[in-house]
Coordinates of N, CA and C in Angstrom, one line a residue:
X1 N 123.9 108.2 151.0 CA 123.2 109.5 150.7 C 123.3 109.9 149.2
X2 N 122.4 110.3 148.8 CA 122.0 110.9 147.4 C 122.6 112.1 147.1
X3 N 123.6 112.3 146.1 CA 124.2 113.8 145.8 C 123.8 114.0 144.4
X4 N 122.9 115.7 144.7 CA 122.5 116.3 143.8 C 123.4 117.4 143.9
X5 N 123.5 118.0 141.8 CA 124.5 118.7 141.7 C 123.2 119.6 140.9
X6 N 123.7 121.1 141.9 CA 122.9 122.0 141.3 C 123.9 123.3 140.6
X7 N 123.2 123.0 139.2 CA 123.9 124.1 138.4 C 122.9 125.0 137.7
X8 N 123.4 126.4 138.2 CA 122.2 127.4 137.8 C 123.2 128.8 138.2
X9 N 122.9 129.8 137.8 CA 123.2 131.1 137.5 C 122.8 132.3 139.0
X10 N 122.0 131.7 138.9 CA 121.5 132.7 140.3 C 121.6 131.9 141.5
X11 N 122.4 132.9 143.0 CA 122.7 132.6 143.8 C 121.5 131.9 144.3
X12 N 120.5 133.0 144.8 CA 119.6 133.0 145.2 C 118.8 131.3 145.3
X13 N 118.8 131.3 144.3 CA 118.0 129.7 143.7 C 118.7 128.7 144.2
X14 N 120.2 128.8 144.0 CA 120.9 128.1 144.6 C 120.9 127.6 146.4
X15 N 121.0 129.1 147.0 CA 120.6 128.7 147.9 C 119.8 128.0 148.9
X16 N 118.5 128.3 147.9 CA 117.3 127.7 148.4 C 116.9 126.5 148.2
X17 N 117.4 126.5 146.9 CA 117.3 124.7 146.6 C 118.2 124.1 147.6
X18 N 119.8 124.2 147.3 CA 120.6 123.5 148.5 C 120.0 123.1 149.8
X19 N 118.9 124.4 150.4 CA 118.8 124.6 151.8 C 117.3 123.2 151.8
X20 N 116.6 123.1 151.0 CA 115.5 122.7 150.9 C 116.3 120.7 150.5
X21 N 117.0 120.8 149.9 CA 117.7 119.3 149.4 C 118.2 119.0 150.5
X22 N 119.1 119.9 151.3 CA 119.7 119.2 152.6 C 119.2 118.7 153.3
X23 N 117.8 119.2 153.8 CA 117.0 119.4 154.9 C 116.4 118.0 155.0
X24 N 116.1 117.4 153.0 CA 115.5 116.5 153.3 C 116.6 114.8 152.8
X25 N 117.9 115.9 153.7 CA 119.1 114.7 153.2 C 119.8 114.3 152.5
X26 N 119.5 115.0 151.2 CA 120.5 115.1 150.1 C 122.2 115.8 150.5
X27 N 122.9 115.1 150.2 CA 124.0 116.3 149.7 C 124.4 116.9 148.4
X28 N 125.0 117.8 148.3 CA 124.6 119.0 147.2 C 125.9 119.5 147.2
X29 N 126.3 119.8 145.6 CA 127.5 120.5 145.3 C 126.9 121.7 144.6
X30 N 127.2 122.7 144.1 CA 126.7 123.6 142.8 C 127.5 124.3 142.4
X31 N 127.6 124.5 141.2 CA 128.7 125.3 140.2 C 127.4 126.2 139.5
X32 N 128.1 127.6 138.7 CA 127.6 128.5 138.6 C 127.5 128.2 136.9
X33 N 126.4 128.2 136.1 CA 126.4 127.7 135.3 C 127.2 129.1 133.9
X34 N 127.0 129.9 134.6 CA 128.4 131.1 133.4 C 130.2 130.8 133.7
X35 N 130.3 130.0 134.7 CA 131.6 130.1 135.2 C 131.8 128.8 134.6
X36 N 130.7 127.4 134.2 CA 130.7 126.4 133.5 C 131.2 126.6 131.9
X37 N 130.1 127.6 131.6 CA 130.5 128.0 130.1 C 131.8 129.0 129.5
X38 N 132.1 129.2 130.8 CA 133.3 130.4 130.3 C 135.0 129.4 130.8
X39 N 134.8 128.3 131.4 CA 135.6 127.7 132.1 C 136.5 127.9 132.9
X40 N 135.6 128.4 133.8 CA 136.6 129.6 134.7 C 136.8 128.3 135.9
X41 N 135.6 127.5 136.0 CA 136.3 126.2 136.7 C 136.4 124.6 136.0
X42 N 137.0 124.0 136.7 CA 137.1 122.5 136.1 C 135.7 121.7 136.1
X43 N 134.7 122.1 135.0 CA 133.7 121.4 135.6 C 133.7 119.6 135.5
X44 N 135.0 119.2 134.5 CA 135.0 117.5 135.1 C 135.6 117.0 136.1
X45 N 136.2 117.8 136.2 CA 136.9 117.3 137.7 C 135.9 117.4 139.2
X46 N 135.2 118.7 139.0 CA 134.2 118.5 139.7 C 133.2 117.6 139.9
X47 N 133.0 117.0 138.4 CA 131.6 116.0 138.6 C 132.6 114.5 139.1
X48 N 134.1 114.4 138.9 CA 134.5 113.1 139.5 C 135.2 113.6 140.9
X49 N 135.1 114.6 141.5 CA 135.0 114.7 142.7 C 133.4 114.4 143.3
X50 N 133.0 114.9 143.1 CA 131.4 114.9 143.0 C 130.4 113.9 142.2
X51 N 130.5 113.0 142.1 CA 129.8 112.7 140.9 C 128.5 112.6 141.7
X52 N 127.7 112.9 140.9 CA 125.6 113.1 141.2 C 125.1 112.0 141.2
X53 N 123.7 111.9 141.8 CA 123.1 111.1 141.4 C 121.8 111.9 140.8
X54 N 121.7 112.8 140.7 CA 120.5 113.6 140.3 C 121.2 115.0 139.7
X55 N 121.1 116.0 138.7 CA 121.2 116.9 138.9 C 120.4 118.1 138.6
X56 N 120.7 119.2 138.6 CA 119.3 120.0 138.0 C 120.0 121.2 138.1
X57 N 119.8 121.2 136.3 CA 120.3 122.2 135.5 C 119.2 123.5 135.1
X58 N 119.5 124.7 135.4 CA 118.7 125.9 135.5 C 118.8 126.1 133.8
X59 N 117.8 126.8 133.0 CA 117.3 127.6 131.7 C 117.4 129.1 131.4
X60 N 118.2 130.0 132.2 CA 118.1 131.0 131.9 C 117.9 131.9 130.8
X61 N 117.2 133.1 130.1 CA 117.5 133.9 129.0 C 118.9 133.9 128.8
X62 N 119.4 134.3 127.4 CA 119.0 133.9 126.1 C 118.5 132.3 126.2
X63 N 117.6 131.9 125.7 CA 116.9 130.4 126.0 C 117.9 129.3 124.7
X64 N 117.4 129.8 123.5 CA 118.7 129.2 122.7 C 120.1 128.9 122.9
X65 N 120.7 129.6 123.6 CA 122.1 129.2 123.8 C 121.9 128.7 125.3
X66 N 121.2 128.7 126.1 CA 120.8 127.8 126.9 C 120.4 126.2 127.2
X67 N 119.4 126.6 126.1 CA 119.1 125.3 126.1 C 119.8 124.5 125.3
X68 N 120.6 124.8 124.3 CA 122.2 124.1 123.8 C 123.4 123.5 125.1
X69 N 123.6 124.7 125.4 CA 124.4 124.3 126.8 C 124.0 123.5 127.7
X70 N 122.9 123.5 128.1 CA 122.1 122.3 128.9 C 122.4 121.1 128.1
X71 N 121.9 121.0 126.9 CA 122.2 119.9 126.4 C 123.6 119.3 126.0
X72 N 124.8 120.1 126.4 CA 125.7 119.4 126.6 C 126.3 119.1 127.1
X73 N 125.6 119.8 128.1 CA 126.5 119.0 129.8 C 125.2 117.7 130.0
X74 N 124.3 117.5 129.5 CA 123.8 116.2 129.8 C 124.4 115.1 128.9
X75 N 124.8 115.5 128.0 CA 125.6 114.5 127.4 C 127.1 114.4 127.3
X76 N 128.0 115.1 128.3 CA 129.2 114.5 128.9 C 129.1 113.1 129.7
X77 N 129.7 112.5 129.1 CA 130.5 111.0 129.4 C 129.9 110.6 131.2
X78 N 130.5 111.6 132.1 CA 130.2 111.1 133.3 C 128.7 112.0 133.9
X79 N 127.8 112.5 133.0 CA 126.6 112.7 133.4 C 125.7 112.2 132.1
X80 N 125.5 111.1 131.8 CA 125.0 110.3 130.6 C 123.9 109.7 131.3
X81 N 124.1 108.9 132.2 CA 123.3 108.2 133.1 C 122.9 108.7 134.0
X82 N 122.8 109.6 134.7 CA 122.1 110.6 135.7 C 121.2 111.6 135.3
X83 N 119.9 111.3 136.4 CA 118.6 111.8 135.8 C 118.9 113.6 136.1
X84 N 118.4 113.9 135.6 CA 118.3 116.0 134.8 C 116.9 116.1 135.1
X85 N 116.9 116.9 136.2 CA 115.8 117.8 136.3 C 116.3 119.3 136.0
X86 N 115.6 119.8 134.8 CA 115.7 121.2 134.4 C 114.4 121.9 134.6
X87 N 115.1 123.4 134.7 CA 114.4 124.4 135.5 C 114.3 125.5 134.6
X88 N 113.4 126.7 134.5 CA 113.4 127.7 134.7 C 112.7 128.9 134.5
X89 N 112.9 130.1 134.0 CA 111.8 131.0 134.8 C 111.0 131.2 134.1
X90 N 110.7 130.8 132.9 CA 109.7 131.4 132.3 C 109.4 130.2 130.9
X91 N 109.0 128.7 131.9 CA 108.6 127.7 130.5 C 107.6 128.0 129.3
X92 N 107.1 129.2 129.3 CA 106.4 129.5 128.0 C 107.2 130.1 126.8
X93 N 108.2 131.1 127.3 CA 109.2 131.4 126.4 C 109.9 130.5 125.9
X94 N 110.4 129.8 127.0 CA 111.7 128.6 126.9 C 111.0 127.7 125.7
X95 N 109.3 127.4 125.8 CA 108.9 126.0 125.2 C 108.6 126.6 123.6
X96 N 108.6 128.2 123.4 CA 108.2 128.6 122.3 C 109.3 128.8 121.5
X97 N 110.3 128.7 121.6 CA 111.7 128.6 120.9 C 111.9 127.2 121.1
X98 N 112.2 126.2 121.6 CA 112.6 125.2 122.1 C 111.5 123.7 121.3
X99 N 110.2 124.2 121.9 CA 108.7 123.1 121.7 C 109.0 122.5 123.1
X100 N 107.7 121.7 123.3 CA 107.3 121.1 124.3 C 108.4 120.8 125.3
X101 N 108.6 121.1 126.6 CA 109.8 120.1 127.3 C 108.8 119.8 128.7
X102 N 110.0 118.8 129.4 CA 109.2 118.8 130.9 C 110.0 119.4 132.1
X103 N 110.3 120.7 131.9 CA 111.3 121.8 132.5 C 109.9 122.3 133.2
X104 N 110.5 122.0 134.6 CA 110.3 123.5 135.5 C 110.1 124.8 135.9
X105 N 108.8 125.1 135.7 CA 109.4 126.6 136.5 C 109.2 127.0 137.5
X106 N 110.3 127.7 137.8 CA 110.6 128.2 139.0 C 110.0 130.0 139.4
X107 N 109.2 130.0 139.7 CA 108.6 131.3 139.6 C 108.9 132.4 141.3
X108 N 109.6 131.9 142.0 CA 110.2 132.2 143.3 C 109.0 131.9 144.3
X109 N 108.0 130.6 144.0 CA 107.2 130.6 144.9 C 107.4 129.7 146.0
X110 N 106.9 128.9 147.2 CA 107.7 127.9 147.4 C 107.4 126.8 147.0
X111 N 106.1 126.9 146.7 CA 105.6 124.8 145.8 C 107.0 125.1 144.9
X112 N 106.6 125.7 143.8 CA 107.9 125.6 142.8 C 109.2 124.8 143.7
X113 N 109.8 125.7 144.3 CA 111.2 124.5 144.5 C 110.9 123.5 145.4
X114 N 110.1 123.2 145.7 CA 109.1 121.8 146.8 C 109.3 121.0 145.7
X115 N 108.1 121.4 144.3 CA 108.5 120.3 143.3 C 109.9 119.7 142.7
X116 N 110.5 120.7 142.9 CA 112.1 120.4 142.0 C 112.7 119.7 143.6
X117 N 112.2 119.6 144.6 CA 112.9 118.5 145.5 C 112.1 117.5 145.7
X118 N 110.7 117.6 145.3 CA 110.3 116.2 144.9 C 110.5 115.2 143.4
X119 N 111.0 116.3 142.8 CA 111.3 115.3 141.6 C 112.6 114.8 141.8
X120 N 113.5 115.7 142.3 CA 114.5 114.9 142.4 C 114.7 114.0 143.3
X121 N 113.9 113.5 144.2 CA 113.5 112.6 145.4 C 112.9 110.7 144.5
X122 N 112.7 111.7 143.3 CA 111.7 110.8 142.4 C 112.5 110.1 141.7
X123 N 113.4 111.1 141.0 CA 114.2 110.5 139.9 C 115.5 109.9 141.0
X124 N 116.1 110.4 142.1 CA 117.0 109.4 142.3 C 116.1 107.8 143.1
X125 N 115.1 108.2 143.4 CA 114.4 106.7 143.9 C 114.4 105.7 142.3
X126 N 113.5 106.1 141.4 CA 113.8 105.6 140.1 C 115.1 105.0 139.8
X127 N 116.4 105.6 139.5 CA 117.3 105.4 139.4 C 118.2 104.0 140.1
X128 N 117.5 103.8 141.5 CA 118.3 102.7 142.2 C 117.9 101.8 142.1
X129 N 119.1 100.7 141.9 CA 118.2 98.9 141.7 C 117.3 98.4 143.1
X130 N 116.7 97.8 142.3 CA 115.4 97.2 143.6 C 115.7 95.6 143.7

C-alpha cells in the first residue's frame, strides 16, 4: 500500500483529504505544518517511521515564508525522491509573489480535493518501476 504524508495547517483539510486517500487505499500519516516549523515534533523521525511515497504539502499565508518552508522539507535527505503535491488556498496570490508553480488549489470544493487524490494516485503510479 501507498503512504501519503499530509502536511498542512488546517485540521479541516486534513481530514478530508485523509478521509478521501483512505477510502481510495492509501495510508496516510499527517503532521501539522506550524508544529513542523516550530519543532514541537520530530519531523525526521516521523518521515523514518513513516516514510511516504507521495506527499502533499499545504501553502498557507504569509506565502513567502511558506513557500521557503515548503521548499525545505522537499529537499531533506529522506524526502528527495518522493513526489510533492502542493496545495493551496489562493494560487493567484501564492503565483504572484512566487511566479508560475503547479500548486493546487484548494478552494473547499469537492473536485478540488478529488484532484489532490488524483494526482497523488498519479504521482505514486509514476514513481513505481514497471
Amino acid at each position: 500500500m501507498a503512504v501519503v504524508g499530509i502536511f498542512n495547517t488546517y485540521q479541516d483539510t486534513v481530514d478530508l483529504l485523509r478521509t478521501l486517500l483512505e477510502r481510495e487505499g492509501f495510508l496516510t500519516f499527517t503532521a501539522d505544518l506550524d508544529e513542523i516549523r516550530r519543532g514541537d515534533i520530530d519531523f525526521i523521525a516521523l518521515l523514518a517511521q513513516h516514510p511516504p511515497d507521495v506527499i502533499i504539502v499545504d501553502i498557507p499565508p504569509p506565502y513567502p515564508s511558506s513557500w521557503n518552508f515548503a521548499r525545505l522539507i522537499r529537499h531533506l535527505v529522506p524526502l528527495q525522491h518522493v513526489p510533492a503535491i502542493v496545495t493551496t488556498t489562493n494560487k493567484p496570490a501564492l503565483e504572484k509573489i512566487v511566479g508560475a508553480t503547479e500548486t493546487l488549489e484548494l478552494i473547499n470544493k469537492p473536485y478540488d480535493f478529488e484532484e489532490v487524490v488524483h494526482a497523488a494516485r498519479r504521482a505514486y503510479e509514476g514513481r513505481r518501476p514497471t
